[in-house]
Coordinates of C-alpha atoms in Angstrom, one line a residue:
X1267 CA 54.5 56.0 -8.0
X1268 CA 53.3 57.7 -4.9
X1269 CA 56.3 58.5 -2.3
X1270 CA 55.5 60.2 1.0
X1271 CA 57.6 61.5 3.3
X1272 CA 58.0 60.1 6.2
X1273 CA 56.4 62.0 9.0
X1274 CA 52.9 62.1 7.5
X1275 CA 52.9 58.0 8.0
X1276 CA 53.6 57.9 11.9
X1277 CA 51.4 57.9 14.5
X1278 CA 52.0 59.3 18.0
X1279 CA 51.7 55.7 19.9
X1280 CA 54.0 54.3 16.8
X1281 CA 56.3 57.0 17.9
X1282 CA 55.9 56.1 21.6
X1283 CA 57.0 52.3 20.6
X1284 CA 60.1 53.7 19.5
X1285 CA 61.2 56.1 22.2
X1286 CA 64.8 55.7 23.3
X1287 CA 66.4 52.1 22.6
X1288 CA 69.8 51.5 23.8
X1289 CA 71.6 51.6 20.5
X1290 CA 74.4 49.7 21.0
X1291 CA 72.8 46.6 22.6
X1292 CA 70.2 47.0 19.6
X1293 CA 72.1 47.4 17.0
X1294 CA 74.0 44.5 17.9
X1295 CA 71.6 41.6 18.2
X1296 CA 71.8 40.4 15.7
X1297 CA 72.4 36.5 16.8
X1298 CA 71.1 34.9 13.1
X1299 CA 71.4 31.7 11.5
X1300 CA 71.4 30.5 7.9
X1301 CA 68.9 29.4 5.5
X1302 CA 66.8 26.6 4.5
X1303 CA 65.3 25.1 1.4
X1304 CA 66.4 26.3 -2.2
X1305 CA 64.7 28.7 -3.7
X1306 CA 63.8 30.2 -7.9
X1307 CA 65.9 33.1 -8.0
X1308 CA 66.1 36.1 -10.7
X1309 CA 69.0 35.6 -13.2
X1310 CA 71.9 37.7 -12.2
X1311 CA 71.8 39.8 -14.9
X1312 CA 68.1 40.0 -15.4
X1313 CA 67.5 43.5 -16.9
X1314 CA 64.8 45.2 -14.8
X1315 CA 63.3 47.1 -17.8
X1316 CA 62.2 44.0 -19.4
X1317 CA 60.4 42.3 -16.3
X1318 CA 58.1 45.6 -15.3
X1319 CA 59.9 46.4 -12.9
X1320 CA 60.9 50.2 -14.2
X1321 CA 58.1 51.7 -12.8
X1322 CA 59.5 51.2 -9.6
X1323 CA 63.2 51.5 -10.4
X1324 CA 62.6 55.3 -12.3
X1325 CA 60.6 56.0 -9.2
X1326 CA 61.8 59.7 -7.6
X1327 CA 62.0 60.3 -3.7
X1328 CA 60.4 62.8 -2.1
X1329 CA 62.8 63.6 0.5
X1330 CA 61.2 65.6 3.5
X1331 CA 61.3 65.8 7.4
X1332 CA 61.5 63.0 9.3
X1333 CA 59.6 61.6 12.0
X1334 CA 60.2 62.3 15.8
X1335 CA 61.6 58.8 16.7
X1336 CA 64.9 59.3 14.2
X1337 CA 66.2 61.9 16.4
X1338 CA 64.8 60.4 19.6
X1339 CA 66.4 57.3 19.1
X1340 CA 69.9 58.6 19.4
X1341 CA 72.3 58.2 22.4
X1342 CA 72.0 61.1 24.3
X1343 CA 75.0 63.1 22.9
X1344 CA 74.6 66.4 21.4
X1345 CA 76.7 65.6 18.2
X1346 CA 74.8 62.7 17.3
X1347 CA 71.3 64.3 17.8
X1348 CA 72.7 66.8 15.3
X1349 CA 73.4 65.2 12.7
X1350 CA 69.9 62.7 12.9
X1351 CA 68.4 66.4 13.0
X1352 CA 69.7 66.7 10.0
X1353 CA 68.7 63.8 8.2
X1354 CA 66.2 64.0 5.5
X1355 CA 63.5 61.3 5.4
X1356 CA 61.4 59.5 2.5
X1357 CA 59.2 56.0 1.6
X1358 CA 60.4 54.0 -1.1
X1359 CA 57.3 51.8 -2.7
X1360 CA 58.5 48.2 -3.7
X1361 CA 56.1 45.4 -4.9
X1362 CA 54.8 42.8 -1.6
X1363 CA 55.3 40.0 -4.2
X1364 CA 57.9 40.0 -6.9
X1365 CA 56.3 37.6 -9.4
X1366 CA 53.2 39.8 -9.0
X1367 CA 54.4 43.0 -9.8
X1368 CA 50.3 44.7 -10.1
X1369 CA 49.6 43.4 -6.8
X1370 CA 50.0 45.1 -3.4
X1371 CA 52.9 47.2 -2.5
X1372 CA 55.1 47.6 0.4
X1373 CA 56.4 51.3 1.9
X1374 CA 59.9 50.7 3.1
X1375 CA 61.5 54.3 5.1
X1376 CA 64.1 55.8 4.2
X1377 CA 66.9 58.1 5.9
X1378 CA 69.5 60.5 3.7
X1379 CA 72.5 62.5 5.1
X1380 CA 73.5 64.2 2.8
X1381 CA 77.1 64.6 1.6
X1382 CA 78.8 67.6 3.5
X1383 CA 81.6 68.3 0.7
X1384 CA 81.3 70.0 -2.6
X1385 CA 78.7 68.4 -5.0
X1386 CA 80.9 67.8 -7.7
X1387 CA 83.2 65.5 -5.3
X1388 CA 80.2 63.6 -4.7
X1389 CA 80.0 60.0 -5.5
X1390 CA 77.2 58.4 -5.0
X1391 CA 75.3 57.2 -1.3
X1392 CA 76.2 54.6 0.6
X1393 CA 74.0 52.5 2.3
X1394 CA 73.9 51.2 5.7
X1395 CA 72.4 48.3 7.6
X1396 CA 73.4 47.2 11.3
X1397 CA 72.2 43.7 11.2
X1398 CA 68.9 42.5 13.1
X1399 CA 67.5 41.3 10.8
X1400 CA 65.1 43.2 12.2
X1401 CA 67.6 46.4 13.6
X1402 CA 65.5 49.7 11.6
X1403 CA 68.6 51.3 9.9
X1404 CA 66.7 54.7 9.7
X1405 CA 68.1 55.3 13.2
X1406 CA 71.3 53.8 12.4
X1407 CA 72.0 55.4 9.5
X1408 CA 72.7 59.1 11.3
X1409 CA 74.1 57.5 13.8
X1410 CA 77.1 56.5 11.2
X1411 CA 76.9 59.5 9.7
X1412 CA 77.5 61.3 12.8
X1413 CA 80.5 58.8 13.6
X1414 CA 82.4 58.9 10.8
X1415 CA 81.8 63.1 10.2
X1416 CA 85.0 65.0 9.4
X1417 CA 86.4 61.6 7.2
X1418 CA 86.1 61.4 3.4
X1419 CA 83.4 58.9 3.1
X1420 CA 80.6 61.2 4.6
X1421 CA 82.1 64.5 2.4
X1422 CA 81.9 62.0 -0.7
X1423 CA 78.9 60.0 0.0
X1424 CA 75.8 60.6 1.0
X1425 CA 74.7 58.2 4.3
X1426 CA 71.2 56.5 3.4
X1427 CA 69.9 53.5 5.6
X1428 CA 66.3 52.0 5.2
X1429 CA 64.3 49.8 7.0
X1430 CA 64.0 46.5 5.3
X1431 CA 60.6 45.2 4.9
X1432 CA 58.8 44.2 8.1
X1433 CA 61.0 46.7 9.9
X1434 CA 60.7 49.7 12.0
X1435 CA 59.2 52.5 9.6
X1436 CA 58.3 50.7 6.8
X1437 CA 54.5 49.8 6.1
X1438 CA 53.5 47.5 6.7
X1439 CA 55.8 46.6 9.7
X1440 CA 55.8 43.6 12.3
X1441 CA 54.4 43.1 15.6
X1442 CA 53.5 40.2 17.1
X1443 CA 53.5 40.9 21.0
X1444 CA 51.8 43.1 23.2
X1445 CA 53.8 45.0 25.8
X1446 CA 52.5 42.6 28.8
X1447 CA 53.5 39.7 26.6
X1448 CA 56.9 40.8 25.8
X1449 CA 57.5 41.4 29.8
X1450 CA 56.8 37.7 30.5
X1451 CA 59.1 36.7 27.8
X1452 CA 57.2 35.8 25.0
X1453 CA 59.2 33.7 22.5
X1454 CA 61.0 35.2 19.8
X1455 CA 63.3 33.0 18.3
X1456 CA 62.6 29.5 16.3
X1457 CA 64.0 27.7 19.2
X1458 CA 62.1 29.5 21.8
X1459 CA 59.7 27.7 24.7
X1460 CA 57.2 27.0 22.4
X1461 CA 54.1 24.5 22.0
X1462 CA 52.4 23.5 18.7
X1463 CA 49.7 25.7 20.1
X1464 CA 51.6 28.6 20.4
X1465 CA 53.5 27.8 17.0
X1466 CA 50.0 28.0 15.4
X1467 CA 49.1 30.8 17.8
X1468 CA 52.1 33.3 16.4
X1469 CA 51.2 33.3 13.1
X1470 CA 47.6 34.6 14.0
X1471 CA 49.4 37.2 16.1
X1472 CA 51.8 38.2 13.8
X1473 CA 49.3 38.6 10.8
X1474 CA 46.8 40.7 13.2
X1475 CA 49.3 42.9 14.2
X1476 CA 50.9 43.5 11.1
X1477 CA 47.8 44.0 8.8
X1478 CA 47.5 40.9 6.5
X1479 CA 49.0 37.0 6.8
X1480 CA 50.1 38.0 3.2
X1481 CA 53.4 39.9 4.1
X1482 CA 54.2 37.2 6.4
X1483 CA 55.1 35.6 3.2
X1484 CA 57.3 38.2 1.8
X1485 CA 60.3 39.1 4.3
X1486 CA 62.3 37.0 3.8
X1487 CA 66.3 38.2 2.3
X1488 CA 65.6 37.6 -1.1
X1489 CA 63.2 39.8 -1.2
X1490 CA 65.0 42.5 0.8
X1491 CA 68.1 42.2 -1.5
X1492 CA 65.7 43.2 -4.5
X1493 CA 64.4 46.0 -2.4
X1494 CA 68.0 47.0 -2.0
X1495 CA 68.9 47.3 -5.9
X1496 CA 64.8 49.5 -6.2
X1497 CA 66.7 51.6 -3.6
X1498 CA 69.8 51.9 -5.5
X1499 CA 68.1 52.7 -8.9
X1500 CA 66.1 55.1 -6.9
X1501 CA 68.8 56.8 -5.4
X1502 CA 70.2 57.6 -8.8
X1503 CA 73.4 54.9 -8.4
X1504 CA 74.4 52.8 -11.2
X1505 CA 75.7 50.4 -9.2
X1506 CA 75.9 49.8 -5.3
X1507 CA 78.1 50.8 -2.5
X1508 CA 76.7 49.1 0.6
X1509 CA 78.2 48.8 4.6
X1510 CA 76.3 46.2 6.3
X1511 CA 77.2 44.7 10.0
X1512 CA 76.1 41.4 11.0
X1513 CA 72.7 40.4 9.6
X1514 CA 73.9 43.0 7.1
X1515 CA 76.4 40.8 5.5
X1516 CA 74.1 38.4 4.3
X1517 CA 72.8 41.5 3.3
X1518 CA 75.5 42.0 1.1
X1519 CA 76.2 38.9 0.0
X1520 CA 73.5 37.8 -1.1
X1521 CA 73.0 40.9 -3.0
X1522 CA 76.5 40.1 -4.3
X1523 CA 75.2 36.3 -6.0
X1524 CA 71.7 38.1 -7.1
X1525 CA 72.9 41.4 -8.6
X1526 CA 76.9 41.2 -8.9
X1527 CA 77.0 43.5 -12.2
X1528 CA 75.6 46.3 -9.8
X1529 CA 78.0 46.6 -7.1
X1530 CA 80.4 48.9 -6.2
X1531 CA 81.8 48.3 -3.2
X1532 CA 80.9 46.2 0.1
X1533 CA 82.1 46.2 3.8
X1534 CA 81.2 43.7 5.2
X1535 CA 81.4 43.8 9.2
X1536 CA 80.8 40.6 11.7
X1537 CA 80.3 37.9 8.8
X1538 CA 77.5 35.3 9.0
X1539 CA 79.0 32.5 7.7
X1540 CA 77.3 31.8 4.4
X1541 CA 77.9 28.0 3.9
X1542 CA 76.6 26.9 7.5
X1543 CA 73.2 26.0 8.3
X1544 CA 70.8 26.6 10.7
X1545 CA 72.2 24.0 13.0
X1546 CA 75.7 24.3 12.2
X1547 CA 75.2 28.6 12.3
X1548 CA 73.4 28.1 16.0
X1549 CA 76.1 26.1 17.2
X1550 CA 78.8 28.6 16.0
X1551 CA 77.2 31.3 17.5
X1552 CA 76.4 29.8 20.6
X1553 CA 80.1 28.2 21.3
X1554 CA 81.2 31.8 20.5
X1555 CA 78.6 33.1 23.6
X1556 CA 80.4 30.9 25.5
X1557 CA 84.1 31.7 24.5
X1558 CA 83.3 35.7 24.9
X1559 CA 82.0 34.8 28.5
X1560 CA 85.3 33.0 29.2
X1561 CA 87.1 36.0 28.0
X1562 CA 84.4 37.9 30.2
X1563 CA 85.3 35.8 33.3
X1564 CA 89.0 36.3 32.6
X1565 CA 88.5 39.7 33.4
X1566 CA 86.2 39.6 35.7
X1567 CA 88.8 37.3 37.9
X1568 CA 91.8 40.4 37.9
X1569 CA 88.8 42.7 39.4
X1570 CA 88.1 43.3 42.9
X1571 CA 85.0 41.1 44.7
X1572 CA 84.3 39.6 41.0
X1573 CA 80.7 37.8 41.8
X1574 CA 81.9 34.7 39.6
X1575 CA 85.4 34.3 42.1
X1576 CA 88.8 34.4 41.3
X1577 CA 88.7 31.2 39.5
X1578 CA 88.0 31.8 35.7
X1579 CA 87.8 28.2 35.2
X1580 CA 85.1 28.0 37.7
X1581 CA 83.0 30.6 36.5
X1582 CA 80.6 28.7 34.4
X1583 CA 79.8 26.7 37.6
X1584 CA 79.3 29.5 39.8
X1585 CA 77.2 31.4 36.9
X1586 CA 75.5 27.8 36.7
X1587 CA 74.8 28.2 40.6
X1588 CA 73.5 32.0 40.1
X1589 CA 71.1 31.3 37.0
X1590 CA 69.3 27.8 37.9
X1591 CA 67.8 28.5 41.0
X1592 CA 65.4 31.1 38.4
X1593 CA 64.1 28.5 36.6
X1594 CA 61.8 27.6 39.1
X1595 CA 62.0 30.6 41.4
X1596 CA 62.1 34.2 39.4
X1597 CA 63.2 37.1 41.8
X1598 CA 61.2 39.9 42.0
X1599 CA 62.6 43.3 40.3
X1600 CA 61.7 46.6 41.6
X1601 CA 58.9 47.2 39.3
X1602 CA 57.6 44.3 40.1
X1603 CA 58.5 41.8 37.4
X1604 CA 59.6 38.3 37.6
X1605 CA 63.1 37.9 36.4
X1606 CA 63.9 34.2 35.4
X1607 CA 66.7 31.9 33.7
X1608 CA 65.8 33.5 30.6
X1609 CA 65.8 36.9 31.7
X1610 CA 69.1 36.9 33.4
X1611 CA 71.1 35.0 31.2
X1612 CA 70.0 37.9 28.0
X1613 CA 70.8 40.5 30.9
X1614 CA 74.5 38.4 30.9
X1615 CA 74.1 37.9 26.8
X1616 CA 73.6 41.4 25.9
X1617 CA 76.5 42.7 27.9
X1618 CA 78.7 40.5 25.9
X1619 CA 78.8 42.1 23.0
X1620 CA 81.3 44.9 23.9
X1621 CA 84.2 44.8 26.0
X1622 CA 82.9 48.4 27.3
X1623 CA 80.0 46.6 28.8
X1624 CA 81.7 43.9 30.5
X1625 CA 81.6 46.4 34.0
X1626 CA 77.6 45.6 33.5
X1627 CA 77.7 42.3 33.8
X1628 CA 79.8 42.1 36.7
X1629 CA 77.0 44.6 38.3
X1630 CA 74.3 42.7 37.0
X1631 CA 75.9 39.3 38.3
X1632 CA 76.5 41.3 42.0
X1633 CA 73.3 42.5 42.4
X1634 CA 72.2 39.0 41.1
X1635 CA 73.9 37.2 44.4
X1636 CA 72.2 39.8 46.5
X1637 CA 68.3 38.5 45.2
X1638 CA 68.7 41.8 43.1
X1639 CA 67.8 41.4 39.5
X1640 CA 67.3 45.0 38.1
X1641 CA 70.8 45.2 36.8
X1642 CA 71.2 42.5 35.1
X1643 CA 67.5 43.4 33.8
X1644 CA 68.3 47.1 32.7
X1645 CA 70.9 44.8 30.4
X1646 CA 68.4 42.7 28.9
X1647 CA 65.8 45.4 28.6
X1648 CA 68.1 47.9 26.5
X1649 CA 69.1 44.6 24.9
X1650 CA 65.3 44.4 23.2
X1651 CA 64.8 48.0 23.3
X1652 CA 62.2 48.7 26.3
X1653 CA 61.3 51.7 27.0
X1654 CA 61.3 53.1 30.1
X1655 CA 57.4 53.6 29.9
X1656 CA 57.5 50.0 29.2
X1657 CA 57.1 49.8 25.9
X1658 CA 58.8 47.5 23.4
X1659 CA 60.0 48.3 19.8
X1660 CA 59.1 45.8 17.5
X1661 CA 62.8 44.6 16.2
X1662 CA 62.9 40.9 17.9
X1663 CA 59.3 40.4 16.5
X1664 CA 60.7 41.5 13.0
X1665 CA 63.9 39.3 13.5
X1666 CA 62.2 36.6 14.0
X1667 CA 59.4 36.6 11.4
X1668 CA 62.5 37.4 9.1
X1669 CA 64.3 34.0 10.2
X1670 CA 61.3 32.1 9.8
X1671 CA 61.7 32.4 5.9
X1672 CA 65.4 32.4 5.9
X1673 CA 66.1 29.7 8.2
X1674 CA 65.8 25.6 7.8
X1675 CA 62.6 24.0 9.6
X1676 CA 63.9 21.3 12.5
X1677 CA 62.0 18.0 13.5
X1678 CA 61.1 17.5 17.0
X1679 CA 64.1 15.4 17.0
X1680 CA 66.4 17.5 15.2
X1681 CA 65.4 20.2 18.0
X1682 CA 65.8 18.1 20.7
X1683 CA 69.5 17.3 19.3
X1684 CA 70.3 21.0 18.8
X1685 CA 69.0 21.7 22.2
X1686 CA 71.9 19.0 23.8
X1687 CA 74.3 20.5 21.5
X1688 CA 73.7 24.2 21.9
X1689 CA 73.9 23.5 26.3
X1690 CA 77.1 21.3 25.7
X1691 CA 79.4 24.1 23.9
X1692 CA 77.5 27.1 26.0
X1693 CA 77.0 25.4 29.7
X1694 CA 76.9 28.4 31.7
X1695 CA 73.5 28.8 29.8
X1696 CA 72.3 25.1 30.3
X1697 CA 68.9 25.8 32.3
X1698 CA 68.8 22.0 33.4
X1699 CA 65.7 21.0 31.8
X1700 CA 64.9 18.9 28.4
X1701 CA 65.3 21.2 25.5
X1702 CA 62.3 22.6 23.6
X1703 CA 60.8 19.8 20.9
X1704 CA 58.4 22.3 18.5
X1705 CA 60.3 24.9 16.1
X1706 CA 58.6 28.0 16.5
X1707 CA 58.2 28.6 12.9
X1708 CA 56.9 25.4 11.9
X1709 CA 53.3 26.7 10.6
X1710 CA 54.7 29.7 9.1
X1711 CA 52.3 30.7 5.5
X1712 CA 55.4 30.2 3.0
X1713 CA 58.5 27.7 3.2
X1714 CA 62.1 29.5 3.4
X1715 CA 63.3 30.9 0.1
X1716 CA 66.7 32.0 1.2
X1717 CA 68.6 28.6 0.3
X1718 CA 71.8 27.2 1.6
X1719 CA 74.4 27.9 1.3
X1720 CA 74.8 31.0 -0.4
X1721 CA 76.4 33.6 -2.4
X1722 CA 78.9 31.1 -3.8
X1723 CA 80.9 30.9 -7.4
X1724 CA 79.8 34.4 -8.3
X1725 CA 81.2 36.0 -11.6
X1726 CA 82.6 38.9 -11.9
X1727 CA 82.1 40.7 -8.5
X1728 CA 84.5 43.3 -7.8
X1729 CA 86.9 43.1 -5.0
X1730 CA 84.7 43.2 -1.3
X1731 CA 86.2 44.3 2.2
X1732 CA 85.6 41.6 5.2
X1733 CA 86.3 42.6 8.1
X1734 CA 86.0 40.6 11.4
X1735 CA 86.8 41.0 15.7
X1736 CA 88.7 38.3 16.7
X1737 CA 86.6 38.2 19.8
X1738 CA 83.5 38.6 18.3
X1739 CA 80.8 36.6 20.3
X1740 CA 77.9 36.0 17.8
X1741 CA 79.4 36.1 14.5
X1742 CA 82.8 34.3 15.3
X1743 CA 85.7 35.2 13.7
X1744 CA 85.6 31.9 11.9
X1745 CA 82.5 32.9 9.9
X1746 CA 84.6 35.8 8.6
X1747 CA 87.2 33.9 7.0
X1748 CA 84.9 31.9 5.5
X1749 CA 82.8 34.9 4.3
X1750 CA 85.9 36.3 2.7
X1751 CA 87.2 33.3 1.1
X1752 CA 83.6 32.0 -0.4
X1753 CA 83.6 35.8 -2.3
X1754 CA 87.2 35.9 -2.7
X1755 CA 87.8 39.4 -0.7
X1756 CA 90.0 40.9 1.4
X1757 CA 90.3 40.2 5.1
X1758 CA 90.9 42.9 7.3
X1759 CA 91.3 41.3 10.9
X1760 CA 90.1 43.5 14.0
X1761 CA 91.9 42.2 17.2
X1762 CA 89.3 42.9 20.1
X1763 CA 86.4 41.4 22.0
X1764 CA 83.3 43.1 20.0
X1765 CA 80.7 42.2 17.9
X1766 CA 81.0 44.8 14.4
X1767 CA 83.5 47.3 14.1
X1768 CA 82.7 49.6 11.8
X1769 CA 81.1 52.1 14.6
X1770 CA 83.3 52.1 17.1
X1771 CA 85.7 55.1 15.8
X1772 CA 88.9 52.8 15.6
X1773 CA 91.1 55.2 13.4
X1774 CA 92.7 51.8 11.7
X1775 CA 89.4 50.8 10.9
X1776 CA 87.7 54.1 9.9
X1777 CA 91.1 54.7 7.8
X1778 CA 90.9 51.3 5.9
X1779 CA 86.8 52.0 5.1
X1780 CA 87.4 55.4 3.9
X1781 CA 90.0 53.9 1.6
X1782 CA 88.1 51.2 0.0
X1783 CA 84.7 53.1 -0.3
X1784 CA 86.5 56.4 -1.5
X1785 CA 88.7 55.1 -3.9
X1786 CA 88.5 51.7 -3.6
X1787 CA 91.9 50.7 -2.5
X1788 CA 91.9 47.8 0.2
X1789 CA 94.3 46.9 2.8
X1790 CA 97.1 45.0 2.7
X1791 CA 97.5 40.9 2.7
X1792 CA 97.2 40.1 6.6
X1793 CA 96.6 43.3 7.8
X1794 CA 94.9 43.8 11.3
X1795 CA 93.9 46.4 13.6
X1796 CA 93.2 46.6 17.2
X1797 CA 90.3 47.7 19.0

């Protein structure tokens, strides 16, 4: 097998496309639904030596420098840009099609800090994934490494992140979108303003820009969870220790149902729900919007000259009175562009994630009543990663070719009744207009494969950690009860208004990690912490 380091595979415009995201709206969009149709999965115990898959499993990385955009990714603090300095950088190859294991191959990236205490205290790497599905984890991975530096887990374990297939550094990755196109708010999610024609359009785009219709077939999580245990082999682990936020706990638990004789250990942080549905995942998700802007206005209210009143239980009407005039008359930001419904209410959306961002709203919301949209639209760009030379990264387009193979195809009908539902439990988001009829992934090449639900009655899978925000917005605390009860794990419950906690240097949290990774102890029955 033929592994390359990192840096020889970039470009200088690829490394342009990935100049400066706002890490912590990225790494938390991660707004995801659940699967579809059923799909032929490997037996749990399938041995890779007898299904020719060793000459990928024995294969050996070649761990060298890394390209630009790992260190120019980072928040601009001078610890963190020292430890993604200090990240060592390799391509793992992985077959495009597992039931055609001599056929093409895909080059996922791959990002290694390196344990900082004695090697013969070492135990192994843990890898890391911050949701998405399309969030690269090569940038996320230092980023956790530089958070949780000084603890056990990064003196015992080795920090490795990769870029699932389709995703930032790996080859081939997606783009669908120009620039110019992602400006004017190009759809990028199944229930997106889109047409049959532009339903049909997408998967053109998606195919140019990514090289080949073929790989459009083959992103899907199924596939991505057998990347995962390539990795693992790869990385010289027996079995698997894995932290995954958001997206990554499907991550992990589906990994969990398909390889359960290989894992180690898994935090699980910001559960998707694994026995909802598309629909039923949506409307979750969306009700929790909702409730984290109630919480939002709540604050908002005790604050002087809040734009929304001092009224919480007015605020959706006043938001309501703020966002619908844009749907048929876009103000004009500095630079120039149009700023609609759409716009505005991601610049609101993104803010929500953190508590620590709730300031930003109120200033985007201000500005907003003045006729001045740039605040709320610095939100929503750092929200989809635009740079400030106007270019996009690719993550939404990623995210949403991902979805289209995990998620359940709606009727025209079934969208139209989603569309009612999703503006009834989230109403300070109702535009006012019929919802959207076409599902944006309806001519995509391959039906879904992840199935629904998932990751249930698994045998013998060693004891997981859950741990879920009380007030998270997109992955409701709901989902992470149910995640820990369908794998039988332990809860740990994280009062605060957040989505993922895993990051956000909580010494309860960080404490209860390091002692389930490290020695696998977990907390306490009905223990909680507090953000």
């Amino acid at each position: 097998m033929r592994d390359t380091p990192m840096h020889s595979r970039r470009k200088d415009d690829e490394r342009r496309r990935w100049a400066k995201p706002a890490w912590a709206l990225a790494a938390a969009a991660s707004l995801l639904v659940l699967a579809g149709c059923t799909s032929a999965t490997p037996n749990a115990g399938e041995d890779a030596t007898a299904t020719g898959l060793e000459q990928f499993m024995e294969q050996e990385l070649d761990f060298g420098a890394c390209d630009a955009s790992i260190v120019s990714a980072q928040p601009p603090v001078p610890e963190l840009v020292a430890v993604a300095e200090d990240a060592e950088c390799a391509m793992l190859t992985v077959p495009m099609d597992y039931d055609d294991l001599d056929g093409e191959t895909i080059e996922l990236a791959v990002t290694r800090n390196a344990a900082t205490g004695d090697a013969d205290a070492r135990i192994g790497s843990v890898v890391v994934n911050p949701g998405g599905p399309g969030i690269p984890s090569t940038t996320f991975s230092p980023l956790v490494a530089a958070l949780w530096a000084g603890g056990p887990v990064t003196e015992r374990f080795d920090i490795v992140g990769f870029d699932p297939r389709g995703v930032g550094l790996s080859r081939p990755a997606i783009d669908c979108y120009t620039d110019d196109e992602r400006d004017a708010d190009a759809p990028l999610s199944a229930f997106g303003e889109w047409t049959e024609e532009s339903a049909r359009d997408i998967v053109d785009k998606c195919a140019e820009g990514s090289g080949s219709e073929e790989i459009l077939a083959h992103l899907g999580t199924r596939d991505a969870v057998r990347d995962m245990d390539v990795l693992r082999s790869a990385l010289g682990d027996d079995q698997l220790t894995f932290a995954g936020t958001s997206y990554g706990t499907r991550l992990g638990a589906v990994y969990a149902e398909m390889f359960p004789q290989n894992v180690r250990a898994l935090v699980l942080d910001g559960a998707v729900d694994p026995l909802m549905d598309t629909t039923e995942r949506r409307i979750q998700a969306t009700a929790g919007i909702q409730a984290s802007f109630q919480r939002f206005a709540d604050f908002c209210a005790t604050q002087a000259d809040c734009p929304l009143g001092s009224d919480p239980a007015q605020a959706t009407a006043v938001a309501q009175d703020l966002l619908r005039p844009l749907v048929n008359e876009p103000l004009i930001a500095a630079d120039g562009r149009e700023v609609g419904f759409l716009a505005a209410g991601e610049g609101i959306v993104s803010g929500l994630y953190s508590e620590a961002t709730w300031p930003a709203i109120i200033a985007g919301l201000t500005g907003l009543r003045a006729g001045q949209p740039d605040a709320l639209l610095a939100l929503r760009d750092g929200y989809y990663g635009r740079s400030d030379t106007g270019e996009y990264a690719d993550a939404f387009e990623a995210t949403f070719a991902i979805n289209c193979l995990d998620e359940e195809r709606l009727t025209a009908e079934e969208m139209t009744a989603v569309g009612e539902d999703l503006n009834e439990v989230a109403p300070f988001l109702d535009p006012g207009i019929p919802p959207v009829t076409q599902d944006g992934c309806e001519f995509w090449p391959a039906e879904p494969t992840l199935g629904f639900p998932y990751a249930t009655d698994i045998d013998g899978l060693p004891e997981v950690l859950v741990i879920s925000a009380t007030g998270d917005p997109v992955t409701p605390h709901e989902g992470g009860i149910s995640l820990a009860e369908t794998l039988g794990a332990r809860l740990l419950t994280v009062d605060g208004n957040q989505h993922g906690t895993i990051i956000s240097r909580n010494p309860c949290v960080d404490a209860a990690v390091a002692d389930y990774l490290v020695d696998l102890e977990l907390p306490d029955e009905e223990a909680r912490c507090a953000l």
